Amino acid sequence: MAIQISPSILSADFANLEAAAASVPSADWLHVDVMDNHFVPNLTVGVPVVEALAKVATQPLDCHLMIEDPDRWAPLFVDAGAGSVTFHVEACAAPVRLARELRSLGARAGMALKPATAIEPYADLLEELDMVLIMTVEPGFGGQEFLDVCLPKIERTAALLAGHEADIWLQVDGGVSSENIERCAAAGATVFVAGSAVFGAERPDDMVRHLRHLGALT
Ligand code: DX5
Ligand code: ZN
């Protein structure tokens, strides 16, 4: 599967998200971190900002919902224009029902796991999904250090996904950079979120292409 890069706008200039999107034309997606100050100790953007960004960005939006009650809120992000909506399984009451609803509305459905959440209990649900997101930091903030302890889970998830006929993407998010993207790709990840690595770079779009190149080496 081709390597995809999804820059996280959490590390971009929130006063000018249109310019942030325009600064990474090579990006496959734009990753939007939605936080509610309940599921995580931070508060970011919600449906209205996603709706506005969807109108001006050329890339599809990859919304990562770090919120309580995604069963209620996630469908609204599809209505707002997101191409992919990822909910945290730790917060979700009915992941199969929600994934089916997101897909029926026309979006890709993703399921995210925090570092201490195992993939194995969800093995039978995977065919309901378009993507699994393995967090490689505790969700809540950009700029944190990549947690190597998550690599074995990436490998185990990739092995589970390989047993399915459907092309279910494996995304990693948190501290991803040119230092570790090759190890993530070797473990089986194919979609890479990078916030500070991309928007902290002097030329963000060059970094997007550099990361994609490194991710494809393995
Ligand atoms: C963390 C977010 C990540 C974060 C990535 O809770 O889900 O998407 O913004 O930023 P970096 O790449 O700086 O860790
Ligand atoms: Zn994220």
PDB file of C-alpha atoms and ligand atoms in Angstrom:
ATOM      1  CA  MET A   1       0.000   0.000   0.000  1.00  0.00           C
ATOM      2  CA  ALA A   2       1.198   3.487  -0.790  1.00  0.00           C
ATOM      3  CA  ILE A   3       2.531   5.563   2.052  1.00  0.00           C
ATOM      4  CA  GLN A   4       0.286   8.487   3.032  1.00  0.00           C
ATOM      5  CA  ILE A   5       1.154  11.560   5.078  1.00  0.00           C
ATOM      6  CA  SER A   6      -1.446  13.421   7.131  1.00  0.00           C
ATOM      7  CA  PRO A   7      -0.003  16.612   8.650  1.00  0.00           C
ATOM      8  CA  SER A   8      -1.669  17.600  11.931  1.00  0.00           C
ATOM      9  CA  ILE A   9      -2.832  21.196  11.966  1.00  0.00           C
ATOM     10  CA  LEU A  10      -2.493  21.143  15.768  1.00  0.00           C
ATOM     11  CA  SER A  11       1.040  22.432  15.152  1.00  0.00           C
ATOM     12  CA  ALA A  12      -0.014  24.980  12.511  1.00  0.00           C
ATOM     13  CA  ASP A  13      -1.121  28.591  12.890  1.00  0.00           C
ATOM     14  CA  PHE A  14      -4.732  28.423  14.079  1.00  0.00           C
ATOM     15  CA  ALA A  15      -5.197  32.047  13.017  1.00  0.00           C
ATOM     16  CA  ASN A  16      -4.669  31.026   9.404  1.00  0.00           C
ATOM     17  CA  LEU A  17      -5.641  27.446   8.723  1.00  0.00           C
ATOM     18  CA  GLU A  18      -6.267  28.135   5.050  1.00  0.00           C
ATOM     19  CA  ALA A  19      -2.598  29.103   4.673  1.00  0.00           C
ATOM     20  CA  ALA A  20      -1.565  26.060   6.711  1.00  0.00           C
ATOM     21  CA  ALA A  21      -3.442  23.786   4.317  1.00  0.00           C
ATOM     22  CA  ALA A  22      -1.957  25.586   1.327  1.00  0.00           C
ATOM     23  CA  SER A  23       1.553  25.141   2.747  1.00  0.00           C
ATOM     24  CA  VAL A  24       1.366  21.340   2.402  1.00  0.00           C
ATOM     25  CA  PRO A  25      -0.068  20.707  -1.094  1.00  0.00           C
ATOM     26  CA  SER A  26       1.650  17.303  -1.224  1.00  0.00           C
ATOM     27  CA  ALA A  27      -0.177  16.032   1.857  1.00  0.00           C
ATOM     28  CA  ASP A  28      -2.609  13.177   1.273  1.00  0.00           C
ATOM     29  CA  TRP A  29      -4.853  14.364   4.095  1.00  0.00           C
ATOM     30  CA  LEU A  30      -5.061  17.148   6.664  1.00  0.00           C
ATOM     31  CA  HIS A  31      -5.272  15.743  10.188  1.00  0.00           C
ATOM     32  CA  VAL A  32      -7.633  17.686  12.451  1.00  0.00           C
ATOM     33  CA  ASP A  33      -7.313  16.963  16.180  1.00  0.00           C
ATOM     34  CA  VAL A  34     -10.639  17.512  17.895  1.00  0.00           C
ATOM     35  CA  MET A  35     -10.319  17.647  21.703  1.00  0.00           C
ATOM     36  CA  ASP A  36     -13.050  18.285  24.264  1.00  0.00           C
ATOM     37  CA  ASN A  37     -11.134  18.764  27.551  1.00  0.00           C
ATOM     38  CA  HIS A  38     -12.866  15.643  28.906  1.00  0.00           C
ATOM     39  CA  PHE A  39     -11.447  12.691  27.011  1.00  0.00           C
ATOM     40  CA  VAL A  40      -8.111  14.538  26.938  1.00  0.00           C
ATOM     41  CA  PRO A  41      -6.885  17.510  29.021  1.00  0.00           C
ATOM     42  CA  ASN A  42      -6.941  19.948  26.114  1.00  0.00           C
ATOM     43  CA  LEU A  43      -9.508  21.815  24.045  1.00  0.00           C
ATOM     44  CA  THR A  44      -9.171  22.527  20.332  1.00  0.00           C
ATOM     45  CA  VAL A  45     -11.677  22.840  17.515  1.00  0.00           C
ATOM     46  CA  GLY A  46     -15.097  21.444  16.696  1.00  0.00           C
ATOM     47  CA  VAL A  47     -17.602  21.088  13.880  1.00  0.00           C
ATOM     48  CA  PRO A  48     -17.707  24.761  12.729  1.00  0.00           C
ATOM     49  CA  VAL A  49     -13.945  24.926  12.175  1.00  0.00           C
ATOM     50  CA  VAL A  50     -13.948  21.614  10.316  1.00  0.00           C
ATOM     51  CA  GLU A  51     -16.776  22.902   8.136  1.00  0.00           C
ATOM     52  CA  ALA A  52     -14.851  26.095   7.332  1.00  0.00           C
ATOM     53  CA  LEU A  53     -11.583  24.273   6.658  1.00  0.00           C
ATOM     54  CA  ALA A  54     -13.271  21.717   4.408  1.00  0.00           C
ATOM     55  CA  LYS A  55     -14.375  24.569   2.142  1.00  0.00           C
ATOM     56  CA  VAL A  56     -10.871  25.955   1.592  1.00  0.00           C
ATOM     57  CA  ALA A  57      -8.531  22.942   1.849  1.00  0.00           C
ATOM     58  CA  THR A  58      -7.614  20.993  -1.267  1.00  0.00           C
ATOM     59  CA  GLN A  59      -6.779  17.908   0.825  1.00  0.00           C
ATOM     60  CA  PRO A  60      -9.492  15.730   2.368  1.00  0.00           C
ATOM     61  CA  LEU A  61      -9.871  16.111   6.135  1.00  0.00           C
ATOM     62  CA  ASP A  62      -8.851  13.313   8.482  1.00  0.00           C
ATOM     63  CA  CYS A  63     -10.653  14.129  11.742  1.00  0.00           C
ATOM     64  CA  HIS A  64      -9.297  12.521  14.913  1.00  0.00           C
ATOM     65  CA  LEU A  65     -11.913  12.830  17.625  1.00  0.00           C
ATOM     66  CA  MET A  66     -10.413  12.825  21.124  1.00  0.00           C
ATOM     67  CA  ILE A  67     -13.809  13.390  22.714  1.00  0.00           C
ATOM     68  CA  GLU A  68     -16.344  11.721  24.950  1.00  0.00           C
ATOM     69  CA  ASP A  69     -19.523  10.445  23.352  1.00  0.00           C
ATOM     70  CA  PRO A  70     -18.251  10.057  19.776  1.00  0.00           C
ATOM     71  CA  ASP A  71     -21.421   8.020  19.113  1.00  0.00           C
ATOM     72  CA  ARG A  72     -23.297  11.294  19.228  1.00  0.00           C
ATOM     73  CA  TRP A  73     -20.791  13.705  17.687  1.00  0.00           C
ATOM     74  CA  ALA A  74     -18.827  11.808  15.031  1.00  0.00           C
ATOM     75  CA  PRO A  75     -21.567  11.830  12.344  1.00  0.00           C
ATOM     76  CA  LEU A  76     -21.705  15.629  12.536  1.00  0.00           C
ATOM     77  CA  PHE A  77     -18.099  15.763  11.352  1.00  0.00           C
ATOM     78  CA  VAL A  78     -19.065  13.874   8.198  1.00  0.00           C
ATOM     79  CA  ASP A  79     -21.820  16.409   7.600  1.00  0.00           C
ATOM     80  CA  ALA A  80     -19.174  19.122   8.099  1.00  0.00           C
ATOM     81  CA  GLY A  81     -17.140  17.690   5.237  1.00  0.00           C
ATOM     82  CA  ALA A  82     -14.625  15.257   6.774  1.00  0.00           C
ATOM     83  CA  GLY A  83     -13.463  12.468   4.483  1.00  0.00           C
ATOM     84  CA  SER A  84     -12.339  10.283   7.356  1.00  0.00           C
ATOM     85  CA  VAL A  85     -13.555  10.276  10.956  1.00  0.00           C
ATOM     86  CA  THR A  86     -11.670   8.425  13.680  1.00  0.00           C
ATOM     87  CA  PHE A  87     -13.177   7.846  17.129  1.00  0.00           C
ATOM     88  CA  HIS A  88     -11.446   6.506  20.229  1.00  0.00           C
ATOM     89  CA  VAL A  89     -12.623   3.055  21.161  1.00  0.00           C
ATOM     90  CA  GLU A  90     -12.098   3.866  24.848  1.00  0.00           C
ATOM     91  CA  ALA A  91     -14.847   6.502  24.591  1.00  0.00           C
ATOM     92  CA  CYS A  92     -17.216   4.744  22.221  1.00  0.00           C
ATOM     93  CA  ALA A  93     -20.354   2.947  23.417  1.00  0.00           C
ATOM     94  CA  ALA A  94     -21.062   1.048  20.186  1.00  0.00           C
ATOM     95  CA  PRO A  95     -18.074   1.006  17.791  1.00  0.00           C
ATOM     96  CA  VAL A  96     -19.675  -1.245  15.166  1.00  0.00           C
ATOM     97  CA  ARG A  97     -22.844   0.818  15.052  1.00  0.00           C
ATOM     98  CA  LEU A  98     -20.851   4.055  14.826  1.00  0.00           C
ATOM     99  CA  ALA A  99     -18.490   2.754  12.126  1.00  0.00           C
ATOM    100  CA  ARG A 100     -21.483   1.620  10.056  1.00  0.00           C
ATOM    101  CA  GLU A 101     -23.133   4.994  10.475  1.00  0.00           C
ATOM    102  CA  LEU A 102     -19.998   6.892   9.415  1.00  0.00           C
ATOM    103  CA  ARG A 103     -19.604   4.703   6.346  1.00  0.00           C
ATOM    104  CA  SER A 104     -23.258   4.992   5.418  1.00  0.00           C
ATOM    105  CA  LEU A 105     -22.860   8.767   5.503  1.00  0.00           C
ATOM    106  CA  GLY A 106     -20.011   8.468   3.015  1.00  0.00           C
ATOM    107  CA  ALA A 107     -16.900   8.849   5.175  1.00  0.00           C
ATOM    108  CA  ARG A 108     -14.088   6.467   6.002  1.00  0.00           C
ATOM    109  CA  ALA A 109     -14.430   5.089   9.545  1.00  0.00           C
ATOM    110  CA  GLY A 110     -11.388   4.931  11.809  1.00  0.00           C
ATOM    111  CA  MET A 111     -10.911   3.524  15.305  1.00  0.00           C
ATOM    112  CA  ALA A 112      -8.136   4.877  17.552  1.00  0.00           C
ATOM    113  CA  LEU A 113      -6.361   3.230  20.469  1.00  0.00           C
ATOM    114  CA  LYS A 114      -4.424   4.995  23.223  1.00  0.00           C
ATOM    115  CA  PRO A 115      -0.988   3.566  24.069  1.00  0.00           C
ATOM    116  CA  ALA A 116      -2.266   1.357  26.908  1.00  0.00           C
ATOM    117  CA  THR A 117      -5.225  -0.063  24.949  1.00  0.00           C
ATOM    118  CA  ALA A 118      -4.678  -3.485  23.380  1.00  0.00           C
ATOM    119  CA  ILE A 119      -5.861  -4.267  19.846  1.00  0.00           C
ATOM    120  CA  GLU A 120      -6.697  -7.911  20.511  1.00  0.00           C
ATOM    121  CA  PRO A 121     -10.143  -7.402  22.112  1.00  0.00           C
ATOM    122  CA  TYR A 122     -11.204  -5.637  18.904  1.00  0.00           C
ATOM    123  CA  ALA A 123      -9.872  -8.199  16.427  1.00  0.00           C
ATOM    124  CA  ASP A 124     -13.365  -9.257  15.361  1.00  0.00           C
ATOM    125  CA  LEU A 125     -14.455  -5.659  14.679  1.00  0.00           C
ATOM    126  CA  LEU A 126     -11.732  -4.767  12.215  1.00  0.00           C
ATOM    127  CA  GLU A 127     -13.692  -5.589   9.074  1.00  0.00           C
ATOM    128  CA  GLU A 128     -16.147  -2.838  10.044  1.00  0.00           C
ATOM    129  CA  LEU A 129     -13.381  -0.251   9.750  1.00  0.00           C
ATOM    130  CA  ASP A 130     -11.428   1.569   7.049  1.00  0.00           C
ATOM    131  CA  MET A 131      -8.555   2.476   9.356  1.00  0.00           C
ATOM    132  CA  VAL A 132      -7.034   1.691  12.756  1.00  0.00           C
ATOM    133  CA  LEU A 133      -5.096   4.496  14.479  1.00  0.00           C
ATOM    134  CA  ILE A 134      -2.399   3.460  16.915  1.00  0.00           C
ATOM    135  CA  MET A 135      -1.437   6.405  19.130  1.00  0.00           C
ATOM    136  CA  THR A 136       2.280   6.640  19.770  1.00  0.00           C
ATOM    137  CA  VAL A 137       1.908   9.332  22.455  1.00  0.00           C
ATOM    138  CA  GLU A 138      -0.774   9.866  25.100  1.00  0.00           C
ATOM    139  CA  PRO A 139      -3.353  11.905  23.196  1.00  0.00           C
ATOM    140  CA  GLY A 140      -3.828  15.543  24.104  1.00  0.00           C
ATOM    141  CA  PHE A 141      -0.842  17.521  22.896  1.00  0.00           C
ATOM    142  CA  GLY A 142       1.446  17.901  19.921  1.00  0.00           C
ATOM    143  CA  GLY A 143       5.197  17.905  20.215  1.00  0.00           C
ATOM    144  CA  GLN A 144       5.511  14.910  22.548  1.00  0.00           C
ATOM    145  CA  GLU A 145       8.161  12.238  22.312  1.00  0.00           C
ATOM    146  CA  PHE A 146       7.369   9.119  20.267  1.00  0.00           C
ATOM    147  CA  LEU A 147       6.729   6.074  22.485  1.00  0.00           C
ATOM    148  CA  ASP A 148       8.788   3.135  21.228  1.00  0.00           C
ATOM    149  CA  VAL A 149       6.786   0.812  23.466  1.00  0.00           C
ATOM    150  CA  CYS A 150       3.920   1.111  20.950  1.00  0.00           C
ATOM    151  CA  LEU A 151       5.874  -0.501  18.091  1.00  0.00           C
ATOM    152  CA  PRO A 152       4.981  -4.114  19.003  1.00  0.00           C
ATOM    153  CA  LYS A 153       1.288  -3.180  18.940  1.00  0.00           C
ATOM    154  CA  ILE A 154       1.723  -1.687  15.465  1.00  0.00           C
ATOM    155  CA  GLU A 155       3.203  -5.015  14.362  1.00  0.00           C
ATOM    156  CA  ARG A 156       0.420  -7.054  15.963  1.00  0.00           C
ATOM    157  CA  THR A 157      -2.240  -4.796  14.430  1.00  0.00           C
ATOM    158  CA  ALA A 158      -0.644  -5.052  10.989  1.00  0.00           C
ATOM    159  CA  ALA A 159      -0.675  -8.845  11.312  1.00  0.00           C
ATOM    160  CA  LEU A 160      -4.375  -8.823  12.224  1.00  0.00           C
ATOM    161  CA  LEU A 161      -5.185  -6.485   9.329  1.00  0.00           C
ATOM    162  CA  ALA A 162      -3.255  -8.658   6.889  1.00  0.00           C
ATOM    163  CA  GLY A 163      -5.750 -11.423   7.617  1.00  0.00           C
ATOM    164  CA  HIS A 164      -8.544  -9.355   6.087  1.00  0.00           C
ATOM    165  CA  GLU A 165      -9.328  -9.083   2.413  1.00  0.00           C
ATOM    166  CA  ALA A 166     -10.311  -5.438   2.712  1.00  0.00           C
ATOM    167  CA  ASP A 167      -7.590  -2.812   2.562  1.00  0.00           C
ATOM    168  CA  ILE A 168      -7.787  -1.498   6.124  1.00  0.00           C
ATOM    169  CA  TRP A 169      -5.264   1.296   6.683  1.00  0.00           C
ATOM    170  CA  LEU A 170      -2.964   1.429   9.716  1.00  0.00           C
ATOM    171  CA  GLN A 171      -2.260   4.951  10.918  1.00  0.00           C
ATOM    172  CA  VAL A 172       0.257   6.089  13.535  1.00  0.00           C
ATOM    173  CA  ASP A 173      -0.021   9.406  15.353  1.00  0.00           C
ATOM    174  CA  GLY A 174       2.210  11.070  17.913  1.00  0.00           C
ATOM    175  CA  GLY A 175       5.837  12.121  17.756  1.00  0.00           C
ATOM    176  CA  VAL A 176       6.258  10.771  14.219  1.00  0.00           C
ATOM    177  CA  SER A 177       9.321  12.272  12.512  1.00  0.00           C
ATOM    178  CA  SER A 178      12.162  11.476  10.146  1.00  0.00           C
ATOM    179  CA  GLU A 179      13.847   9.823  13.167  1.00  0.00           C
ATOM    180  CA  ASN A 180      11.274   7.067  13.573  1.00  0.00           C
ATOM    181  CA  ILE A 181       9.028   6.883  10.492  1.00  0.00           C
ATOM    182  CA  GLU A 182      11.061   4.051   8.995  1.00  0.00           C
ATOM    183  CA  ARG A 183      10.610   1.954  12.136  1.00  0.00           C
ATOM    184  CA  CYS A 184       6.863   2.633  12.066  1.00  0.00           C
ATOM    185  CA  ALA A 185       6.689   1.634   8.399  1.00  0.00           C
ATOM    186  CA  ALA A 186       8.724  -1.501   9.060  1.00  0.00           C
ATOM    187  CA  ALA A 187       6.210  -2.393  11.790  1.00  0.00           C
ATOM    188  CA  GLY A 188       3.425  -2.119   9.208  1.00  0.00           C
ATOM    189  CA  ALA A 189       2.030   1.421   9.432  1.00  0.00           C
ATOM    190  CA  THR A 190       1.003   3.041   6.140  1.00  0.00           C
ATOM    191  CA  VAL A 191      -0.604   6.353   7.097  1.00  0.00           C
ATOM    192  CA  PHE A 192       1.504   8.769   9.122  1.00  0.00           C
ATOM    193  CA  VAL A 193       0.312  11.756  11.114  1.00  0.00           C
ATOM    194  CA  ALA A 194       2.979  14.360  11.767  1.00  0.00           C
ATOM    195  CA  GLY A 195       2.336  17.701  13.419  1.00  0.00           C
ATOM    196  CA  SER A 196       5.439  19.345  14.788  1.00  0.00           C
ATOM    197  CA  ALA A 197       7.705  17.536  12.332  1.00  0.00           C
ATOM    198  CA  VAL A 198       5.840  19.080   9.372  1.00  0.00           C
ATOM    199  CA  PHE A 199       4.684  22.482  10.584  1.00  0.00           C
ATOM    200  CA  GLY A 200       7.860  23.014  12.615  1.00  0.00           C
ATOM    201  CA  ALA A 201       9.936  22.509   9.474  1.00  0.00           C
ATOM    202  CA  GLU A 202      11.240  25.456   7.504  1.00  0.00           C
ATOM    203  CA  ARG A 203       9.560  24.111   4.359  1.00  0.00           C
ATOM    204  CA  PRO A 204       6.570  22.021   5.455  1.00  0.00           C
ATOM    205  CA  ASP A 205       5.810  20.569   2.027  1.00  0.00           C
ATOM    206  CA  ASP A 206       9.410  19.387   1.588  1.00  0.00           C
ATOM    207  CA  MET A 207       9.081  17.584   4.921  1.00  0.00           C
ATOM    208  CA  VAL A 208       5.857  15.904   3.788  1.00  0.00           C
ATOM    209  CA  ARG A 209       7.649  14.553   0.727  1.00  0.00           C
ATOM    210  CA  HIS A 210      10.721  13.607   2.750  1.00  0.00           C
ATOM    211  CA  LEU A 211       8.624  11.663   5.270  1.00  0.00           C
ATOM    212  CA  ARG A 212       6.775   9.865   2.464  1.00  0.00           C
ATOM    213  CA  HIS A 213      10.105   8.955   0.868  1.00  0.00           C
ATOM    214  CA  LEU A 214      11.476   7.577   4.157  1.00  0.00           C
ATOM    215  CA  GLY A 215       8.271   5.676   4.889  1.00  0.00           C
ATOM    216  CA  ALA A 216       8.471   4.004   1.484  1.00  0.00           C
ATOM    217  CA  LEU A 217      12.058   2.797   1.947  1.00  0.00           C
ATOM    218  CA  THR A 218      11.115  -0.256   3.982  1.00  0.00           C
TER     219      THR A 218
HETATM  220  C1  DX5 B   1      -2.013  14.247  19.825  1.00  0.00           C
HETATM  221  C2  DX5 B   1      -2.583  14.396  18.451  1.00  0.00           C
HETATM  222  C3  DX5 B   1      -1.582  14.311  17.375  1.00  0.00           C
HETATM  223  C4  DX5 B   1      -0.553  15.411  17.432  1.00  0.00           C
HETATM  224  C5  DX5 B   1       0.597  15.058  16.564  1.00  0.00           C
HETATM  225  O1  DX5 B   1      -3.033  14.081  20.730  1.00  0.00           O
HETATM  226  O2  DX5 B   1      -3.530  13.374  18.204  1.00  0.00           O
HETATM  227  O3  DX5 B   1      -2.215  14.318  16.106  1.00  0.00           O
HETATM  228  O4  DX5 B   1      -1.049  16.629  17.014  1.00  0.00           O
HETATM  229  O5  DX5 B   1       1.562  16.025  16.744  1.00  0.00           O
HETATM  230  P1  DX5 B   1       3.101  15.624  16.806  1.00  0.00           P
HETATM  231  O6  DX5 B   1       3.434  15.044  15.480  1.00  0.00           O
HETATM  232  O7  DX5 B   1       3.784  16.891  17.092  1.00  0.00           O
HETATM  233  O8  DX5 B   1       3.227  14.612  17.918  1.00  0.00           O
HETATM  234 ZN    ZN B   2      -4.231  13.165  16.093  1.00  0.00          ZN
END
